[in-house]
Short mmCIF file of C-alpha atoms and ligand atoms in Angstrom, two decimals:
data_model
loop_
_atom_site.label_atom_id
_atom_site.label_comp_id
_atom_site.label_asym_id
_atom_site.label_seq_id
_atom_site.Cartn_x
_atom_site.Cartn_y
_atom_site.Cartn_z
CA UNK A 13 94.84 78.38 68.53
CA UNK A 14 96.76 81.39 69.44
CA UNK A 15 98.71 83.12 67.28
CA UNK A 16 101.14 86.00 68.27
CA UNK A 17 99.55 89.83 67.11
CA UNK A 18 102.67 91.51 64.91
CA UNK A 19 104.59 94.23 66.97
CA UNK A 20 104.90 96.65 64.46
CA UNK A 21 107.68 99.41 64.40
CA UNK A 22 105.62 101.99 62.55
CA UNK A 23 103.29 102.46 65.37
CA UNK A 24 102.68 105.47 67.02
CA UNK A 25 104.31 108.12 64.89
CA UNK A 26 101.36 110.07 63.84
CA UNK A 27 103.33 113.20 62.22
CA UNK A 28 101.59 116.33 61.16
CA UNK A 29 100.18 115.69 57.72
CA UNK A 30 101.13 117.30 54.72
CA UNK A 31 98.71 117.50 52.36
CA UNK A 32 99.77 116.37 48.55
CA UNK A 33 99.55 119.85 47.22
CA UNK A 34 101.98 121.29 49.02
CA UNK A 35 104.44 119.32 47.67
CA UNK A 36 103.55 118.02 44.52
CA UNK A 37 103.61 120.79 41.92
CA UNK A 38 100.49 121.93 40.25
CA UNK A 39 100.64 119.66 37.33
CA UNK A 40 102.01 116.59 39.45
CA UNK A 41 98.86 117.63 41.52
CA UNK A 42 96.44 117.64 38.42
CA UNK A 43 97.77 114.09 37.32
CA UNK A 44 97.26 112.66 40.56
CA UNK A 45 93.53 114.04 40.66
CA UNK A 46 93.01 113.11 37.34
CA UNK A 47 94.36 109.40 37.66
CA UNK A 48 91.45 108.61 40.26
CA UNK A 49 89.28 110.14 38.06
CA UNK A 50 89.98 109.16 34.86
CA UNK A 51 92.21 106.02 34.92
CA UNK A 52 95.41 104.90 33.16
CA UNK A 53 94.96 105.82 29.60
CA UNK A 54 94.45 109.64 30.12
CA UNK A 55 97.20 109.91 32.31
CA UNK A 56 99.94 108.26 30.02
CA UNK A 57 100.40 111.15 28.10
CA UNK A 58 100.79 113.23 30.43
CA UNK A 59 102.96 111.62 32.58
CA UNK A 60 105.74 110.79 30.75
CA UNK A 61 107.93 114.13 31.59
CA UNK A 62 107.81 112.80 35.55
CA UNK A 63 107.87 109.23 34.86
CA UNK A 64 110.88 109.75 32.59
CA UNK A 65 112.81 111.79 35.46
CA UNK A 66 112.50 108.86 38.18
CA UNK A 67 112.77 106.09 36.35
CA UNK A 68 116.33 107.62 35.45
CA UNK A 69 117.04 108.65 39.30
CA UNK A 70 116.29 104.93 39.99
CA UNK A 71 118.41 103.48 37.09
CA UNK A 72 121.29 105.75 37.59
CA UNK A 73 121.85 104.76 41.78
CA UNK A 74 125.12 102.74 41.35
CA UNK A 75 124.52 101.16 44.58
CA UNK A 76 122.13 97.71 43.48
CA UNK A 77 121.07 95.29 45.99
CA UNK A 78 119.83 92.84 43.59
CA UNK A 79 120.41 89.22 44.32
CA UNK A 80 120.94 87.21 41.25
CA UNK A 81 118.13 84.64 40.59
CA UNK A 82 118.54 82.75 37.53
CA UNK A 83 115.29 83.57 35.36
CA UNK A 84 117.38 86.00 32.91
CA UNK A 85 116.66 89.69 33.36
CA UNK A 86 113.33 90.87 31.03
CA UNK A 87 113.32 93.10 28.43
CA UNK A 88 109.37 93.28 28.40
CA UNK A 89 106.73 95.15 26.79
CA UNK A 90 106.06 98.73 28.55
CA UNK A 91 102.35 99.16 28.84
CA UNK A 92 101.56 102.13 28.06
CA UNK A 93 98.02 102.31 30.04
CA UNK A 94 100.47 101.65 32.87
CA UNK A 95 103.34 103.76 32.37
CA UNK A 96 102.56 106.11 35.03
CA UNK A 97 101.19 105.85 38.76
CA UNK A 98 100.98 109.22 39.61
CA UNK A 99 103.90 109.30 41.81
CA UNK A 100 107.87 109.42 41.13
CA UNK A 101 109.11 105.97 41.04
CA UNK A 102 110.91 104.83 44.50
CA UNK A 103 114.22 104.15 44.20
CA UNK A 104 115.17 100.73 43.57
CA UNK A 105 117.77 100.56 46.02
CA UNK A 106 114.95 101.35 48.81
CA UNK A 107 112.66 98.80 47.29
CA UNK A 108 115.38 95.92 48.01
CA UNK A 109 116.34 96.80 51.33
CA UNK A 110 112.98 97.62 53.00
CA UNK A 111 111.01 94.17 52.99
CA UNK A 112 108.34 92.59 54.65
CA UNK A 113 108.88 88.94 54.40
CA UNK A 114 108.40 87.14 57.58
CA UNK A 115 109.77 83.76 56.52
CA UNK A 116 113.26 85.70 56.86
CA UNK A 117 112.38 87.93 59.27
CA UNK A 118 110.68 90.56 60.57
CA UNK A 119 113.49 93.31 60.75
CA UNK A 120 112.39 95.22 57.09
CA UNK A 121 116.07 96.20 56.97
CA UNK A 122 117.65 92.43 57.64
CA UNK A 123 115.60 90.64 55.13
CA UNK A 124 117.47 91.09 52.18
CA UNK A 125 120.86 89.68 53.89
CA UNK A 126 119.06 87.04 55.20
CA UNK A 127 117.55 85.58 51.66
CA UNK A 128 120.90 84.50 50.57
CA UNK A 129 120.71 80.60 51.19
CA UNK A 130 116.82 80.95 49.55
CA UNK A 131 117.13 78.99 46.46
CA UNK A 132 114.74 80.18 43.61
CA UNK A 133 115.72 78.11 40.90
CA UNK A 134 114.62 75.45 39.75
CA UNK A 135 111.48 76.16 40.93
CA UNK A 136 107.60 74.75 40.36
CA UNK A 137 104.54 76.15 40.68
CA UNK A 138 101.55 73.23 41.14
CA UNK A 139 98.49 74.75 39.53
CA UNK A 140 95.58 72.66 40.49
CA UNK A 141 91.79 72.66 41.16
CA UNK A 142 88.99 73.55 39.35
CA UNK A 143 90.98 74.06 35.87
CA UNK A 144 91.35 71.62 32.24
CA UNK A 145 95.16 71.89 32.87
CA UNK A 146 96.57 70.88 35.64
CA UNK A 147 100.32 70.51 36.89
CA UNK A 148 103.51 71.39 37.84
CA UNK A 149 104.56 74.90 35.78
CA UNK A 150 108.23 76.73 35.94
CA UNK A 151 108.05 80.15 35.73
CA UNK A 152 109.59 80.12 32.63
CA UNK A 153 106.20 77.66 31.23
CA UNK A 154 103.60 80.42 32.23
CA UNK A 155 105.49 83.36 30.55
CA UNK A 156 105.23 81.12 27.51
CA UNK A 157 102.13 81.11 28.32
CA UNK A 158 101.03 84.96 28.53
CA UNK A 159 103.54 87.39 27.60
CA UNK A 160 105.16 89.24 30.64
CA UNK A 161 104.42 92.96 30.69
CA UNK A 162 105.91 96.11 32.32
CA UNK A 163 103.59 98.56 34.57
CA UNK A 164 104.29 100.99 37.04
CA UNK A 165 101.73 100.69 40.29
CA UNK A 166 101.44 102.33 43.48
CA UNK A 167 101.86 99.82 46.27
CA UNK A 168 100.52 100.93 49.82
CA UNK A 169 101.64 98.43 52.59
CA UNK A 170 98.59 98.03 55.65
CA UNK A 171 101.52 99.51 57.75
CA UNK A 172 100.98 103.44 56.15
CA UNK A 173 103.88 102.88 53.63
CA UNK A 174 103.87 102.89 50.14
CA UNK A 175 106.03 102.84 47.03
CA UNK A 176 105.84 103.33 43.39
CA UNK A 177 107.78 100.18 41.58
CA UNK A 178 108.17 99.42 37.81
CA UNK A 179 106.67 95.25 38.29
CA UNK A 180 107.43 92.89 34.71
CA UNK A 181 104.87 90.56 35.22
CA UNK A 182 101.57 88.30 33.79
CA UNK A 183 98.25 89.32 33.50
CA UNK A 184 96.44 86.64 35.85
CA UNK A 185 93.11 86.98 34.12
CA UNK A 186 94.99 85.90 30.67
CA UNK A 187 96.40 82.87 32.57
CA UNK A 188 93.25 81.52 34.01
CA UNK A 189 91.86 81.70 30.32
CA UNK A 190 95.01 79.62 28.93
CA UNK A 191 94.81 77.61 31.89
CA UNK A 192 90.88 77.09 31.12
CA UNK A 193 89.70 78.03 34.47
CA UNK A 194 86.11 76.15 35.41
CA UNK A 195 83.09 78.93 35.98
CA UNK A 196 82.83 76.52 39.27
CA UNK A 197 85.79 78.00 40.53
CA UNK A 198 85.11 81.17 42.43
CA UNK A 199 88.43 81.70 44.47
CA UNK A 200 91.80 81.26 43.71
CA UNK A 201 94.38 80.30 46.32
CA UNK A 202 97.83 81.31 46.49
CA UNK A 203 100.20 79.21 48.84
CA UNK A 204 104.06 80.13 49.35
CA UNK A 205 106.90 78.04 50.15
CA UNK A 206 107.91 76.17 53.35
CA UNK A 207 111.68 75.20 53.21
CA UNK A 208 112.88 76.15 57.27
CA UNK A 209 116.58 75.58 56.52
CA UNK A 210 116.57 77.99 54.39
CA UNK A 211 114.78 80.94 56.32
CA UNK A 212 115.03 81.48 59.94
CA UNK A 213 111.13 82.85 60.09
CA UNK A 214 109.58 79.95 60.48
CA UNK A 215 111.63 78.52 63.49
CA UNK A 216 111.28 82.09 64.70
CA UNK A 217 107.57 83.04 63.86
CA UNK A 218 106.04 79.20 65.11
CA UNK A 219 102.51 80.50 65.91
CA UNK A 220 102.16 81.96 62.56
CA UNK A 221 99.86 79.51 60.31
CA UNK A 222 102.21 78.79 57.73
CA UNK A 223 102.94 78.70 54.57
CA UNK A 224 102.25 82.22 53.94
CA UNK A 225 98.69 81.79 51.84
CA UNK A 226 96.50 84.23 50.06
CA UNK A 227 93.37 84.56 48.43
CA UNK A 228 91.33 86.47 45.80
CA UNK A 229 88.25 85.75 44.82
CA UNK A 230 87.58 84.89 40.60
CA UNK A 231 86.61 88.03 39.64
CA UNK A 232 89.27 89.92 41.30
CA UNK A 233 91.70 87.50 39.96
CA UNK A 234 90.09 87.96 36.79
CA UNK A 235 90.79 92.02 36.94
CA UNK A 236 92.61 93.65 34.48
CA UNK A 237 95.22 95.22 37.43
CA UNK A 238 96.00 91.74 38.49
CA UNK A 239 99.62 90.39 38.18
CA UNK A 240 102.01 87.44 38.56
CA UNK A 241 105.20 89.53 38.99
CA UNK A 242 108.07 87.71 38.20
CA UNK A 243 110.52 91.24 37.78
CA UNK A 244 110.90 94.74 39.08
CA UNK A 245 113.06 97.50 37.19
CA UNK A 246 113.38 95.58 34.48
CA UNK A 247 115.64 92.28 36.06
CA UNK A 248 114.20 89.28 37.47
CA UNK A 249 112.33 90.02 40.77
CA UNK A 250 115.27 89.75 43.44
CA UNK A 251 114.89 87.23 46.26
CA UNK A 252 113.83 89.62 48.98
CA UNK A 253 110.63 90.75 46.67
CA UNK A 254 109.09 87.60 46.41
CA UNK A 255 111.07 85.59 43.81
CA UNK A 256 110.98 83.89 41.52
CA UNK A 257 106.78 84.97 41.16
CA UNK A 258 104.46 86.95 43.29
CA UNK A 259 100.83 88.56 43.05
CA UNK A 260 100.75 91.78 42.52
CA UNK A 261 97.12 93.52 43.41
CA UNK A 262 97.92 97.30 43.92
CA UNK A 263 94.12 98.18 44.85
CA UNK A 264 94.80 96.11 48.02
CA UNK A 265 97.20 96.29 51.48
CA UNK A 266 100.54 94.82 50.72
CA UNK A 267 100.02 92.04 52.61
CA UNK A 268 97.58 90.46 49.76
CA UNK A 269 100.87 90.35 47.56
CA UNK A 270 101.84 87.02 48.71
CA UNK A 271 105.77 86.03 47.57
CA UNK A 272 107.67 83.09 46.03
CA UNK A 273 104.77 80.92 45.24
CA UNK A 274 104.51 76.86 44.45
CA UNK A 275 100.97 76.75 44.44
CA UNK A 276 98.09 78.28 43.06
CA UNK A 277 94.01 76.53 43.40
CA UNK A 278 91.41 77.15 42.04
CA UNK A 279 88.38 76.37 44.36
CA UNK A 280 84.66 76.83 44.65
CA UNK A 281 84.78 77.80 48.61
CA UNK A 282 86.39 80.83 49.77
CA UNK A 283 89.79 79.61 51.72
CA UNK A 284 91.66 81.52 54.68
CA UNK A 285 94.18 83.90 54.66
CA UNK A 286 97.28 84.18 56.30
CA UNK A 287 96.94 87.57 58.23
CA UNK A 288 93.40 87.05 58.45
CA UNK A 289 93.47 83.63 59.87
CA UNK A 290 96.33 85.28 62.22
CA UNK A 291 94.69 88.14 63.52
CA UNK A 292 91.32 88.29 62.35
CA UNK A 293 90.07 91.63 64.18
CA UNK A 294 93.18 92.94 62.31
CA UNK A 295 93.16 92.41 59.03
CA UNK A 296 89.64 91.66 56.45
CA UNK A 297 89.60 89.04 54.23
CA UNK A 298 89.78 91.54 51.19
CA UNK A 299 91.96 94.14 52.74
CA UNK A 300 90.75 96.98 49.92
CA UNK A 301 93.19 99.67 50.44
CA UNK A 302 90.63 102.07 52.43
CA UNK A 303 91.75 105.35 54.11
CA UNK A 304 88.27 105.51 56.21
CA UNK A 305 89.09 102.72 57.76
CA UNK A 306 91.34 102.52 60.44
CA UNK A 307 93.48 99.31 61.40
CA UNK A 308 92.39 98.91 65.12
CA UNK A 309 96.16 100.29 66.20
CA UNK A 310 96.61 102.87 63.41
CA UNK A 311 95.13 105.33 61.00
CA UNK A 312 94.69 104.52 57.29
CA UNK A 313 94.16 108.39 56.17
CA UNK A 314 97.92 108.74 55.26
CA UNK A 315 100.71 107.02 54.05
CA UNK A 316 104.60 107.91 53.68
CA UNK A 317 106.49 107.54 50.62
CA UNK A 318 109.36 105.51 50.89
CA UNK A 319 112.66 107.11 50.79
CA UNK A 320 110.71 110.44 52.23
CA UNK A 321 109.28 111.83 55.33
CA UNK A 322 105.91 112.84 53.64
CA UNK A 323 102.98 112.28 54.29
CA UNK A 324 100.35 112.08 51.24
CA UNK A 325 96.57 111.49 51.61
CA UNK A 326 95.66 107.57 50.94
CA UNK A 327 93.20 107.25 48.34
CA UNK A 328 90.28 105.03 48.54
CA UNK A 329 91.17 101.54 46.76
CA UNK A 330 94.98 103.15 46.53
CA UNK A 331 93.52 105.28 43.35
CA UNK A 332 92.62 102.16 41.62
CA UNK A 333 88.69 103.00 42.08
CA UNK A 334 87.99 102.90 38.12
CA UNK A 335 89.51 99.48 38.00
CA UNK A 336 88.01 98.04 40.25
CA UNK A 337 85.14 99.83 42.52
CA UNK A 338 82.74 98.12 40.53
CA UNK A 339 83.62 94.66 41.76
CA UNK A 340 82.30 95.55 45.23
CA UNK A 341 78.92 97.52 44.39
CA UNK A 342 76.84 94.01 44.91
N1 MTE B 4 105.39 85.03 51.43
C1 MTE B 4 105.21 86.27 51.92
N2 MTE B 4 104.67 87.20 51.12
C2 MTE B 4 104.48 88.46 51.60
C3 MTE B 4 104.82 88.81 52.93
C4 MTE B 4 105.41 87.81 53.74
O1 MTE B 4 105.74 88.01 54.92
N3 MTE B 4 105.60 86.55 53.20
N4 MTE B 4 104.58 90.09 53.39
C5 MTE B 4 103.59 90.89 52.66
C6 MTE B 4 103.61 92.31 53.04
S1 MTE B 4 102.93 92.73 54.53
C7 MTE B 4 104.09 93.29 52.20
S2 MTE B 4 103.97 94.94 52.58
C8 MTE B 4 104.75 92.94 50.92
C9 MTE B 4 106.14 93.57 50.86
O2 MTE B 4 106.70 93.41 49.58
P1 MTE B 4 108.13 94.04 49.25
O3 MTE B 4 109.12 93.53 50.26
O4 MTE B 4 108.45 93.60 47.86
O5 MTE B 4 107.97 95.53 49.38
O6 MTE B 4 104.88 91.54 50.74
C10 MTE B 4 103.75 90.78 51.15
N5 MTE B 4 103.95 89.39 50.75
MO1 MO B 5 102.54 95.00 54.37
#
């Protein structure tokens, strides 16, 4: 089968690149070399001056694009291992108007009109496979189940984007345990939904090998970083950011962060993914965040920050290295 290679807009600007110390200021500049070195817990105390100044930036801009969704906005739990990614937070008004969800379309900049006749609620997730519990879950039944958190991650997009974004969510790891996960299962798979009246992608995008479906495999699921984010900035995650639940997996290329899923398996062989499946000499199975390796049509060395025109240096599994490194050392 033949599938259609995306056309992407951000090709072939290869600006100058400015390296992160020339505009980060010295102590921005220690914290970010520190974070790859050290981790989370180190850097919370230092961060908070920085942290404290975006996150009011992004909670002042009057101008909200969120779409109402009718979990009821979270007041959660502010980890404080997680309160800081190194970066200013983007601004939330960026982070709802620039999206990559092809079931709407693939205009980054259209996607958030177009989400309006999506309806998130009521809404299931089937959990099934190689698990003791079984069934049909609202979003609503797994926060019962584990408690949903606040932490601030980095997200880098395969496309040499990125943005920093406050995510409520559910540790995944603490899920599978509730859920009582098999030790047969070694890969969890993550399917999104399929509804063509009420997003023109799929009509428009036929060759594409939908649903949109993801993968990780146990022990990445099993990783502390891993989320089910069901909120950003404190509200319930608006339509055009995956609602109402999403993985969120900041060591990896946006594209692992599947949106709005029903259904989540458990399974002892490794399944396909979407982009892989797609465009296989494109995009790995893991897609680990790595700046030495270039997508066939682009350079992974750099990224720019949303809502900027720099350029900052991409750091090997997006500066998540002491979370997770380890888990590909075998
Ligand atoms: N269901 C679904 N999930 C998806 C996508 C998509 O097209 N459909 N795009 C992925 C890509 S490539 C990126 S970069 C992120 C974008 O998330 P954001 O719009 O919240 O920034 O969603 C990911 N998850
Ligand atoms: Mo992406």
């Amino acid at each position: 089968m033949h599938y259609i290679p995306p056309r992407p807009d951000w090709q072939g600007r290869q600006e100058d690149i400015t390296h992160e110390s020339q505009w980060l200021n010295r102590r921005e500049w220690l914290r970010l070399a520190g974070f790859s070195l050290l981790g989370g817990n180190i850097l919370a105390s230092l961060s908070t001056p920085l942290l404290g100044q975006g996150q009011k930036e992004t909670l002042d801009s009057k101008k909200s694009t969120h779409t109402k969704t009718t979990s009821k906005p979270s007041h959660p739990w502010k980890n404080p291992k997680f309160r800081s990614a190194g970066r200013p937070l983007t601004k939330e008004s960026l982070v709802t108007t620039w999206n990559n969800f092809y079931e709407f379309s693939l205009d980054k900049g259209k996607v958030h009109k177009l989400v309006q006749p999506f309806k998130v609620s009521p809404w299931a997730v089937e959990i099934s496979g190689l698990l003791k519990k079984p069934g049909n879950y609202s979003v609503q039944d797994l926060e019962k189940l584990v408690s949903p958190e606040e932490r601030i991650y980095r997200f880098r997009c395969v496309e040499a984007w990125a943005m920093t974004v406050p995510w409520t969510g559910i540790p995944l790891g603490l899920l599978c345990k509730k859920l009582g996960v098999s030790d047969k299962a070694k890969y969890v798979r993550f399917v999104a939904f399929k509804r063509p009246k009420e997003s023109p992608g799929f009509a428009a995008l036929p060759h594409y090998p939908w649903p949109y479906h993801e993968a990780l495999r146990m022990d990445e699921a099993m990783n502390e970083l891993t989320l089910l984010a069901t909120g950003i900035y404190g509200k319930a995650l608006p339509k055009q950011n995956g609602a109402p639940i999403r993985l969120i997996v900041p060591w990896k290329y946006g594209l692992k962060n599947i949106k709005s899923i029903v259904k989540i398996e458990f399974l002892a062989k490794r399944p396909d993914t979407f982009w892989h499946e797609a465009v296989p000499h494109e995009y790995s199975w893991l897609s680990n965040v790595d700046p030495k390796v270039p997508h066939p049509r682009w350079s992974q060395a750099t990224e720019r920050l949303l809502g900027s025109d720099r350029k900052v240096q991409t750091l090997p599994f997006n500066g998540y290295g002491k979370f997770v490194a380890s888990l590909y050392k075998k």
